[in-house]
PDB file of C-alpha atoms in Angstrom:
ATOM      1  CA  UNK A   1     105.090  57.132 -12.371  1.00  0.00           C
ATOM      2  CA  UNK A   2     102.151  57.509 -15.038  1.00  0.00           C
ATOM      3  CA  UNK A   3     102.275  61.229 -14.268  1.00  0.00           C
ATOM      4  CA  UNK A   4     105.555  62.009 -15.379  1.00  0.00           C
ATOM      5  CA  UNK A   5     105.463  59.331 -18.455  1.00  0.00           C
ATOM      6  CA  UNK A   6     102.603  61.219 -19.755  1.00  0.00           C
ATOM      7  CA  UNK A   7     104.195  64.302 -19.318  1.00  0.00           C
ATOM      8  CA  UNK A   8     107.166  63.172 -21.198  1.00  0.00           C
ATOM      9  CA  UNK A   9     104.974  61.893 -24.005  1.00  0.00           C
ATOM     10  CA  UNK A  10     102.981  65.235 -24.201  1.00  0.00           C
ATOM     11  CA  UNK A  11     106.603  66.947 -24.738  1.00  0.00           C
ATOM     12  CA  UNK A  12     107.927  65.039 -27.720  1.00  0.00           C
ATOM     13  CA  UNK A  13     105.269  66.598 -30.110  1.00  0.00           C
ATOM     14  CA  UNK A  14     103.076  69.442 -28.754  1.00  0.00           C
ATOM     15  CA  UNK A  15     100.994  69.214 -31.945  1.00  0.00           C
ATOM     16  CA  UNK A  16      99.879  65.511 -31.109  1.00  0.00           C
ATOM     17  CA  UNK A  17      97.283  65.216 -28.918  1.00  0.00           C
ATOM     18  CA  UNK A  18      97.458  62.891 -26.209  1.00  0.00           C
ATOM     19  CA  UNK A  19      94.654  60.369 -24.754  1.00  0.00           C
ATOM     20  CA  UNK A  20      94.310  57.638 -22.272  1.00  0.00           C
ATOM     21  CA  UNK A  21      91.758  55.541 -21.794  1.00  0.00           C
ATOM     22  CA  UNK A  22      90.322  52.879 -18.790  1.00  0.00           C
ATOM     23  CA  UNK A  23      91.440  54.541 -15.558  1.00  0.00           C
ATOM     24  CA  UNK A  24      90.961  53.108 -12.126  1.00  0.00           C
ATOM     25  CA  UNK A  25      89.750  55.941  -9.617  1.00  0.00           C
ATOM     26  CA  UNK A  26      92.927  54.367  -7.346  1.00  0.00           C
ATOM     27  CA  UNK A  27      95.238  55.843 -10.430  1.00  0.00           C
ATOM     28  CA  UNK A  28      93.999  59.017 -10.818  1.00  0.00           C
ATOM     29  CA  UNK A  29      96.459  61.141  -8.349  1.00  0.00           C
ATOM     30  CA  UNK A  30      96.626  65.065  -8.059  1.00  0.00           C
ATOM     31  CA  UNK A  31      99.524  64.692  -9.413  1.00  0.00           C
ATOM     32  CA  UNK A  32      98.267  62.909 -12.626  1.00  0.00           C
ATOM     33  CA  UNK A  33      95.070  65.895 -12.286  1.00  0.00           C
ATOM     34  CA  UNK A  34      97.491  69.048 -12.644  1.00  0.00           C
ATOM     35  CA  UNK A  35      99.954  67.203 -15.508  1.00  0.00           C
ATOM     36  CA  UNK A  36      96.738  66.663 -17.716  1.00  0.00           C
ATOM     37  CA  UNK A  37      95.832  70.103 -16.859  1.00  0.00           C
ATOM     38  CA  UNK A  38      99.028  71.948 -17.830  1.00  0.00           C
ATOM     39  CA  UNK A  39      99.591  69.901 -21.781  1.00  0.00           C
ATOM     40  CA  UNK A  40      97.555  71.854 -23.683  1.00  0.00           C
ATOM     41  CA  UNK A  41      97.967  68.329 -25.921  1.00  0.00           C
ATOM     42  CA  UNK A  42      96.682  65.822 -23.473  1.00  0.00           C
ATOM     43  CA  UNK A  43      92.924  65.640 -23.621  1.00  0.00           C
ATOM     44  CA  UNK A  44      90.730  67.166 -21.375  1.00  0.00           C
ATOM     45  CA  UNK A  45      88.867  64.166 -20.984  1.00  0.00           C
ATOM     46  CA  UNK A  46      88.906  60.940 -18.233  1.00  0.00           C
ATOM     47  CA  UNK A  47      87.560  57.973 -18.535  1.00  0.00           C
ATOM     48  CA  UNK A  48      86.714  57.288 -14.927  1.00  0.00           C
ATOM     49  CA  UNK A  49      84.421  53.573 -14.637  1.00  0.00           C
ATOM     50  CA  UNK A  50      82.054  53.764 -11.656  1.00  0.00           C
ATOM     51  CA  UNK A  51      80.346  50.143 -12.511  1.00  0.00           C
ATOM     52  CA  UNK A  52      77.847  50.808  -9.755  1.00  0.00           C
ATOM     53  CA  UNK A  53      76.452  53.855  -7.248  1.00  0.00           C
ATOM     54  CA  UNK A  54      75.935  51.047  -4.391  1.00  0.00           C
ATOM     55  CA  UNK A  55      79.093  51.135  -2.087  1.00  0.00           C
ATOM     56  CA  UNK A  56      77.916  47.398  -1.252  1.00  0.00           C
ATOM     57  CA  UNK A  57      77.833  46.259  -4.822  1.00  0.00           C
ATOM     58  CA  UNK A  58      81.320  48.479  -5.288  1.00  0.00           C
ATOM     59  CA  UNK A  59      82.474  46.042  -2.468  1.00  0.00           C
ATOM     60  CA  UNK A  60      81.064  43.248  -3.909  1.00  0.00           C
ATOM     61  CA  UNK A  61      82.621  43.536  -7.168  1.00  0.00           C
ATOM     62  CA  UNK A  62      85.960  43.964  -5.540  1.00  0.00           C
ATOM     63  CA  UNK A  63      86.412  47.671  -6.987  1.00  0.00           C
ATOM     64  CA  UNK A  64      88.291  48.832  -3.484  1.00  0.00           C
ATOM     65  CA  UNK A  65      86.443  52.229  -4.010  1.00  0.00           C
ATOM     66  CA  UNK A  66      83.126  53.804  -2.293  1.00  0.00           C
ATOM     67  CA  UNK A  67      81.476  56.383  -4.127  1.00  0.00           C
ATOM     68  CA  UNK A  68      82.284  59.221  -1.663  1.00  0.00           C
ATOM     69  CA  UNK A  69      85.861  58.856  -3.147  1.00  0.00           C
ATOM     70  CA  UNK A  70      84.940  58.875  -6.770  1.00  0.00           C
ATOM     71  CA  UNK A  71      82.768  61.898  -6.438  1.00  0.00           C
ATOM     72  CA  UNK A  72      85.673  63.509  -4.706  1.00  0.00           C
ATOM     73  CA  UNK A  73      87.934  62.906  -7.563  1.00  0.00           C
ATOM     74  CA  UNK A  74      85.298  64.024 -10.008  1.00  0.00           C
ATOM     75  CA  UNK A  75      84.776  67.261  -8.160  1.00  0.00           C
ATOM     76  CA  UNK A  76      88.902  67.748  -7.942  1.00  0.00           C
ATOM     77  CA  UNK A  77      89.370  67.067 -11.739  1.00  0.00           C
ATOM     78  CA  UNK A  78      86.486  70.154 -12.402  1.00  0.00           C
ATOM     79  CA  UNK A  79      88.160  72.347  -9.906  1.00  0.00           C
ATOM     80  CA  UNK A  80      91.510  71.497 -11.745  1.00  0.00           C
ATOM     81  CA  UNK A  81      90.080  71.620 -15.234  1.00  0.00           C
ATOM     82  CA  UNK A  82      86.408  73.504 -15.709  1.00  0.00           C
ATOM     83  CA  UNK A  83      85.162  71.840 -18.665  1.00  0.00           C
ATOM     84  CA  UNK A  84      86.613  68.648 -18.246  1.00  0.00           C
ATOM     85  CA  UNK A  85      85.009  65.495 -19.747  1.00  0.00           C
ATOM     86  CA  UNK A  86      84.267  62.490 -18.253  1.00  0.00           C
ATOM     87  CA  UNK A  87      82.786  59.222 -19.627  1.00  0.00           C
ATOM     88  CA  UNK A  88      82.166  56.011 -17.559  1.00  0.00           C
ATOM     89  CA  UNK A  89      81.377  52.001 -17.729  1.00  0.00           C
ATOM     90  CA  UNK A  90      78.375  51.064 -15.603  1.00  0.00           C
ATOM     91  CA  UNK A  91      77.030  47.432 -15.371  1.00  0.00           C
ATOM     92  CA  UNK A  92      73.425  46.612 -14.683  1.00  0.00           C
ATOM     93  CA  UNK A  93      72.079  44.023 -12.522  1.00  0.00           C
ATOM     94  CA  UNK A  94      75.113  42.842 -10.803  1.00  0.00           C
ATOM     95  CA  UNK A  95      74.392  39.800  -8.679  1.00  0.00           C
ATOM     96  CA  UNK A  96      72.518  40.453  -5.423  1.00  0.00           C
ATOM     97  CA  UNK A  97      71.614  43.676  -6.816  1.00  0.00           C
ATOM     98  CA  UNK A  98      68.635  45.481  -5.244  1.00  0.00           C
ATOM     99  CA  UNK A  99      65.919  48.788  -6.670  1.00  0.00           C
ATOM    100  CA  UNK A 100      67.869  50.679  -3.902  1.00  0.00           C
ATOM    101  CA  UNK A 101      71.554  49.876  -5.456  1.00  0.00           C
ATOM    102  CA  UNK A 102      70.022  50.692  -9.281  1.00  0.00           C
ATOM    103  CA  UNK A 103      68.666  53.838  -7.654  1.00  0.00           C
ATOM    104  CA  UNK A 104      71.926  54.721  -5.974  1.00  0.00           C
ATOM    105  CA  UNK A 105      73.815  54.470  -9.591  1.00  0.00           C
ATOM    106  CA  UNK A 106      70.875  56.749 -11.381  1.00  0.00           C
ATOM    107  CA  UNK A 107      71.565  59.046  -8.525  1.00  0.00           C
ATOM    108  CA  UNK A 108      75.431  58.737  -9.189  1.00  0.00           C
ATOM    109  CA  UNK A 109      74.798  59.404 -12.517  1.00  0.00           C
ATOM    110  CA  UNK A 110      72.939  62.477 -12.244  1.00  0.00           C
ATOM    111  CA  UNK A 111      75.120  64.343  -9.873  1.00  0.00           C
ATOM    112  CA  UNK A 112      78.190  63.751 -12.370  1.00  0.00           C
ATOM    113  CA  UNK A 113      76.719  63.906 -15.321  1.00  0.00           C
ATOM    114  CA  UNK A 114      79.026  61.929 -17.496  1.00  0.00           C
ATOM    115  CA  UNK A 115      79.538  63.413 -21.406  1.00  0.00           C
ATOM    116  CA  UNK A 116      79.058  59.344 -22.154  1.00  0.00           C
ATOM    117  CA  UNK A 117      78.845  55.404 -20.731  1.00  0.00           C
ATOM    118  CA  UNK A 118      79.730  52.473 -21.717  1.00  0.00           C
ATOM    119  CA  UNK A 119      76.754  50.549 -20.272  1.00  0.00           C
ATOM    120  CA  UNK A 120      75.778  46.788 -19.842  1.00  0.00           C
ATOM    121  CA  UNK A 121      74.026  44.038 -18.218  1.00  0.00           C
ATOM    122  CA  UNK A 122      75.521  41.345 -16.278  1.00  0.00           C
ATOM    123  CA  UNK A 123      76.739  38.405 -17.213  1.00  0.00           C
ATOM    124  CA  UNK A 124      78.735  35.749 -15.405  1.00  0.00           C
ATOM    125  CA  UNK A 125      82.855  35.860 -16.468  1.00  0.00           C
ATOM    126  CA  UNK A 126      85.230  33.548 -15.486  1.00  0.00           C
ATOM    127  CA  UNK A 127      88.162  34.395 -13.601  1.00  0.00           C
ATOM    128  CA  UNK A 128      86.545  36.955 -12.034  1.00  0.00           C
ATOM    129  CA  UNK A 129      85.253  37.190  -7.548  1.00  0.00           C
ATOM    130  CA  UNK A 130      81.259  37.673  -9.376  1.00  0.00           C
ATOM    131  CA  UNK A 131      81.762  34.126 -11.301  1.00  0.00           C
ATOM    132  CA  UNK A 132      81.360  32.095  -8.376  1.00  0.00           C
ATOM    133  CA  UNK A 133      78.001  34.297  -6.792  1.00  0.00           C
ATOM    134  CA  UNK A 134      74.578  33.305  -7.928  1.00  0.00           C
ATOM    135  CA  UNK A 135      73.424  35.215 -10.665  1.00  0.00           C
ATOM    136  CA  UNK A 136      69.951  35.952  -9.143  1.00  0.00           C
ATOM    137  CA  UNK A 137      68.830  39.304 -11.371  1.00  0.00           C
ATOM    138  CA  UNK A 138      66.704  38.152 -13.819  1.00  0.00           C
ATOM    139  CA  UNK A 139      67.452  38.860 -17.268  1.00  0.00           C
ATOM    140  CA  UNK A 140      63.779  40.666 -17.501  1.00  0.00           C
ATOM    141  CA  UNK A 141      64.712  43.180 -14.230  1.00  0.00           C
ATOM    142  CA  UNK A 142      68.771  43.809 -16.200  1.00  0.00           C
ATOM    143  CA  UNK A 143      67.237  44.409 -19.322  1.00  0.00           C
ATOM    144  CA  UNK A 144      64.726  47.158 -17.619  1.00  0.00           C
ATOM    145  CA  UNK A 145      66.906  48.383 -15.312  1.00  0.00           C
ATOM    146  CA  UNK A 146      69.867  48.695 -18.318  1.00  0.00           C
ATOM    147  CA  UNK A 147      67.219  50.658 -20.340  1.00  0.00           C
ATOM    148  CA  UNK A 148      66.959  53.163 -17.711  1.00  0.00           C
ATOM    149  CA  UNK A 149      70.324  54.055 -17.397  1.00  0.00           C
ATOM    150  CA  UNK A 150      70.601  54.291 -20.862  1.00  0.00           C
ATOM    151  CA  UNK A 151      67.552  56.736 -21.425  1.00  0.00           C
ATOM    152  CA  UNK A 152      69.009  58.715 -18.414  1.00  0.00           C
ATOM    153  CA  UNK A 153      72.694  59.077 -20.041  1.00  0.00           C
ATOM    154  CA  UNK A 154      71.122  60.191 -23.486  1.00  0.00           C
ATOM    155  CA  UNK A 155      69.260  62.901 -21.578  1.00  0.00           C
ATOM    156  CA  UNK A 156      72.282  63.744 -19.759  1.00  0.00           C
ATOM    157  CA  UNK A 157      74.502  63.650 -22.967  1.00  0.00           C
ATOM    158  CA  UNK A 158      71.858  65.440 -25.269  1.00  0.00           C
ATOM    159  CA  UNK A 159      71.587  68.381 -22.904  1.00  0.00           C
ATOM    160  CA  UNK A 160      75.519  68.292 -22.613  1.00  0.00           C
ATOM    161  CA  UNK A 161      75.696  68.586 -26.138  1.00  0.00           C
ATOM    162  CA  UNK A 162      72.978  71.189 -26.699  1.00  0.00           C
ATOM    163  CA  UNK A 163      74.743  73.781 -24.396  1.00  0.00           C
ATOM    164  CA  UNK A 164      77.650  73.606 -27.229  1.00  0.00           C
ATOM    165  CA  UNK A 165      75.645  75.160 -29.917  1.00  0.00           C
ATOM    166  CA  UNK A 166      76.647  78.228 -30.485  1.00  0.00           C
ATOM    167  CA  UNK A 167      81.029  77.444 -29.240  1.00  0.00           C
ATOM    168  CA  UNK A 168      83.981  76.736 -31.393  1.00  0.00           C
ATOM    169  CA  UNK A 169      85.520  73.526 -31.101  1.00  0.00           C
ATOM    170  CA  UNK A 170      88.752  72.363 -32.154  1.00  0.00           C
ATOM    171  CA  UNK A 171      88.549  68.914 -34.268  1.00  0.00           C
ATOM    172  CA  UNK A 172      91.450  66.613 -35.023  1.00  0.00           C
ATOM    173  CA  UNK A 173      89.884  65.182 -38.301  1.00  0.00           C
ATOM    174  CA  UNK A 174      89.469  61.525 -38.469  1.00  0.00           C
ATOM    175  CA  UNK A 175      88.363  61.063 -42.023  1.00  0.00           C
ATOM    176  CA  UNK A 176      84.843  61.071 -43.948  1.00  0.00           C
ATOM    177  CA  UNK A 177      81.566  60.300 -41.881  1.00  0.00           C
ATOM    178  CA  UNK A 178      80.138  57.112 -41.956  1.00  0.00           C
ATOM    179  CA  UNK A 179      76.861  58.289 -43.719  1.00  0.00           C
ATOM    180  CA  UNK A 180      78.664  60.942 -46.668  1.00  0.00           C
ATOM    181  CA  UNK A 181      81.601  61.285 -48.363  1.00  0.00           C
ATOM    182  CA  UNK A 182      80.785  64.828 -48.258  1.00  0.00           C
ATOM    183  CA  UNK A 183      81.189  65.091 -44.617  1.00  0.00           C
ATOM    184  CA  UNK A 184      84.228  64.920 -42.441  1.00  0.00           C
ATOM    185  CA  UNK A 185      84.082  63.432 -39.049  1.00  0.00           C
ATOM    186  CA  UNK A 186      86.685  64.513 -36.145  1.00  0.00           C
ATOM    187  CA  UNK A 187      86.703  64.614 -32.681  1.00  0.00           C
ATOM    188  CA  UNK A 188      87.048  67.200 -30.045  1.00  0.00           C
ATOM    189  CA  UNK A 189      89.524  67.630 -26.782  1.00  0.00           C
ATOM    190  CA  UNK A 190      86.500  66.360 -24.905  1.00  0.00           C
ATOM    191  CA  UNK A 191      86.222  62.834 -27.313  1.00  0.00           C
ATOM    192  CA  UNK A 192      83.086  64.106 -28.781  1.00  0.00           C
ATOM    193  CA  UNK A 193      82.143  63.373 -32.639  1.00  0.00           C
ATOM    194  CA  UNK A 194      81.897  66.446 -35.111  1.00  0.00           C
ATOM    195  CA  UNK A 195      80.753  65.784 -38.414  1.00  0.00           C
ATOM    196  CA  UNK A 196      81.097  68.867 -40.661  1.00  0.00           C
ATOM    197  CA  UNK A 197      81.511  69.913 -44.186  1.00  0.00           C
ATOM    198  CA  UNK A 198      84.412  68.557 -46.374  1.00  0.00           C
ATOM    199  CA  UNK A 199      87.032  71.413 -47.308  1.00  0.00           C
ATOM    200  CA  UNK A 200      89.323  70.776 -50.030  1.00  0.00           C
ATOM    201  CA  UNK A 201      92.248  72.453 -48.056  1.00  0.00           C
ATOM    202  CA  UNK A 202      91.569  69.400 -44.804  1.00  0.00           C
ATOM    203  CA  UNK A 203      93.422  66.387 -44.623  1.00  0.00           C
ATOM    204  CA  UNK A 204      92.814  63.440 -42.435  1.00  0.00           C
ATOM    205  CA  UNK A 205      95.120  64.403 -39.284  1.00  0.00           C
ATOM    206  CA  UNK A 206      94.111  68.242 -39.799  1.00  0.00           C
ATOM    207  CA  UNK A 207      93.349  70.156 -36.560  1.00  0.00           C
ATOM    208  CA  UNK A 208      90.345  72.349 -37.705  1.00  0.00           C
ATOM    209  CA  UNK A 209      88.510  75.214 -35.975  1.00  0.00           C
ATOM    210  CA  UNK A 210      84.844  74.255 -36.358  1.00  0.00           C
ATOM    211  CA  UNK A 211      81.762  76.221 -35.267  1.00  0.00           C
ATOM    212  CA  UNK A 212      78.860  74.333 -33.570  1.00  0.00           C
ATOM    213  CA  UNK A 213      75.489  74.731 -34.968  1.00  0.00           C
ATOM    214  CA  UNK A 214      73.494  71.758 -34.015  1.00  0.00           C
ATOM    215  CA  UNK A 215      73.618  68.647 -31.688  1.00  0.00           C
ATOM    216  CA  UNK A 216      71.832  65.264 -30.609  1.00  0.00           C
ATOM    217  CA  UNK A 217      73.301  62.913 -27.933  1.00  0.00           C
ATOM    218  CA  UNK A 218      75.968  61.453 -29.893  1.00  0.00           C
ATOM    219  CA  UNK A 219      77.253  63.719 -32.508  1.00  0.00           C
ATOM    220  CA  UNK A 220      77.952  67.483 -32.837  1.00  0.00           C
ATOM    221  CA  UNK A 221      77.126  69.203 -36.175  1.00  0.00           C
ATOM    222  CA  UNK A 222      79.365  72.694 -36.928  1.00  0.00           C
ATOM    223  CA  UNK A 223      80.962  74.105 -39.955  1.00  0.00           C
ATOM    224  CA  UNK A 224      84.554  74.408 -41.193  1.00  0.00           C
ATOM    225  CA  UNK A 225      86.224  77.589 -40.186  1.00  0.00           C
ATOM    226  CA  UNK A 226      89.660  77.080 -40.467  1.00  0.00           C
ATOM    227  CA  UNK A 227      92.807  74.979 -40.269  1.00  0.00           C
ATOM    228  CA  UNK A 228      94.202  74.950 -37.026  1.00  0.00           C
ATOM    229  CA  UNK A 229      98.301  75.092 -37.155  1.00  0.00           C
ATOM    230  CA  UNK A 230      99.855  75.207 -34.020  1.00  0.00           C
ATOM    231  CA  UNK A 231      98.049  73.848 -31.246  1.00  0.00           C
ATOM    232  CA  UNK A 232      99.485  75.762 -28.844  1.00  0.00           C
ATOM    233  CA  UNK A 233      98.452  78.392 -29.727  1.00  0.00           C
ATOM    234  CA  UNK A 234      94.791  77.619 -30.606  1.00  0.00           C
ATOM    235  CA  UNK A 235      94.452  74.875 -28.022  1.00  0.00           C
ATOM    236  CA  UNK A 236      91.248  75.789 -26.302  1.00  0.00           C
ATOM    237  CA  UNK A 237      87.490  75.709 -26.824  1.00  0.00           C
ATOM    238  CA  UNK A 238      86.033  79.456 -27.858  1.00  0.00           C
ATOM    239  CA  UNK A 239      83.276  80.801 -27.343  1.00  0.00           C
ATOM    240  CA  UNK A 240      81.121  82.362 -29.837  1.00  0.00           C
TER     241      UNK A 240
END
């Protein structure tokens, strides 16, 4: 199963670092929980899409999921891993879609609070059970409804963020930043950004030990300590 496939990817190289993306609550198992747990390699971080907090829209949409499931799985992956990270897709103004539903995915929202969303309004896709309902949100109510969720997860994500000042992170280095050549951007176990100063000893592909000094929703900021070279044995976040 996916379980042990991952587990046999994690072993050919435990000095790559392992991610998957787009999981399906249905596919994430105990099983699957306790192998991500024990490769130091594979990411501490799940991508877990909730689309909606309404167990009617959930239905609706044909997800085969209510929420009471997904927030079990949640809590199970925390209890498995503290620290975990966990980002999500949610779509805004599904058709049918009431204040009570967008409530019930705010409310979703806040008890997890996801690291990060992928988040959207509605629009009409062929092939799919929602193609042939009547699209009866208006664009006004998804585009207001859509803002709030966003404005929640950026409050959710900078506080997230903020309460890593101060920690060491380990960064697999990605190359320069978008904005400087004299920055290097990477990205932590938990798939968030860190730009910090470039180092004439780091190479793109370098696992660096970088100390967090300030954050906004999106990005960490740290400084170079030093080149991490055997993940194994420096595989964990530190505190300061």
């Amino acid at each position: 199963d996916f379980a042990d496939l991952l587990s046999a990817v994690a072993a050919v190289d435990k000095n790559i670092r392992i991610r998957f993306t787009t999981s399906h609550p249905h596919d994430i198992s105990d099983k699957l929980l306790y192998t991500i747990a024990e490769h130091k390699n594979i990411c501490k971080y799940i991508h877990l899409p909730v689309q909606s907090g309404s167990d009617r829209i959930l239905e609706l949409m044909n997800r085969s999921y209510k929420i009471k499931h997904y927030l079990s799985i949640i809590e199970k992956a925390r209890t498995i891993m503290p620290g975990v990270s966990f980002s999500t897709d949610i779509i805004s103004g599904f058709p049918s879609e009431t204040y009570e539903d967008h409530i019930a995915t705010l409310n979703v929202m806040q008890e997890v609070r996801y690291d990060g969303a992928f988040m959207f309004k509605y629009s009409p896709r062929e092939g799919t059970k929602a193609f042939k309902m009547k699209d009866d949100v208006s664009d006004e109510v998804k585009s207001k409804r859509l803002q709030e969720i966003i404005d929640l997860q950026q409050k959710i994500s900078h506080e997230i963020n903020q309460s890593l000042i101060g920690t060491e992170q380990i960064v697999l280095v990605e190359g320069f930043s978008k904005k400087s050549n004299d920055f290097f951007s990477g990205r932590t176990d938990g798939n968030k950004v860190v730009i910090f100063p470039v180092h004439s000893s780091v190479n793109n592909g370098d696992y660096v030990l970088t100390k967090i000094h300030r954050a906004t929703s999106a990005t960490l900021f740290g400084d170079f300590k030093r080149i991490i070279s055997n993940l194994g044995d420096d595989y964990s976040v530190l505190a300061s």
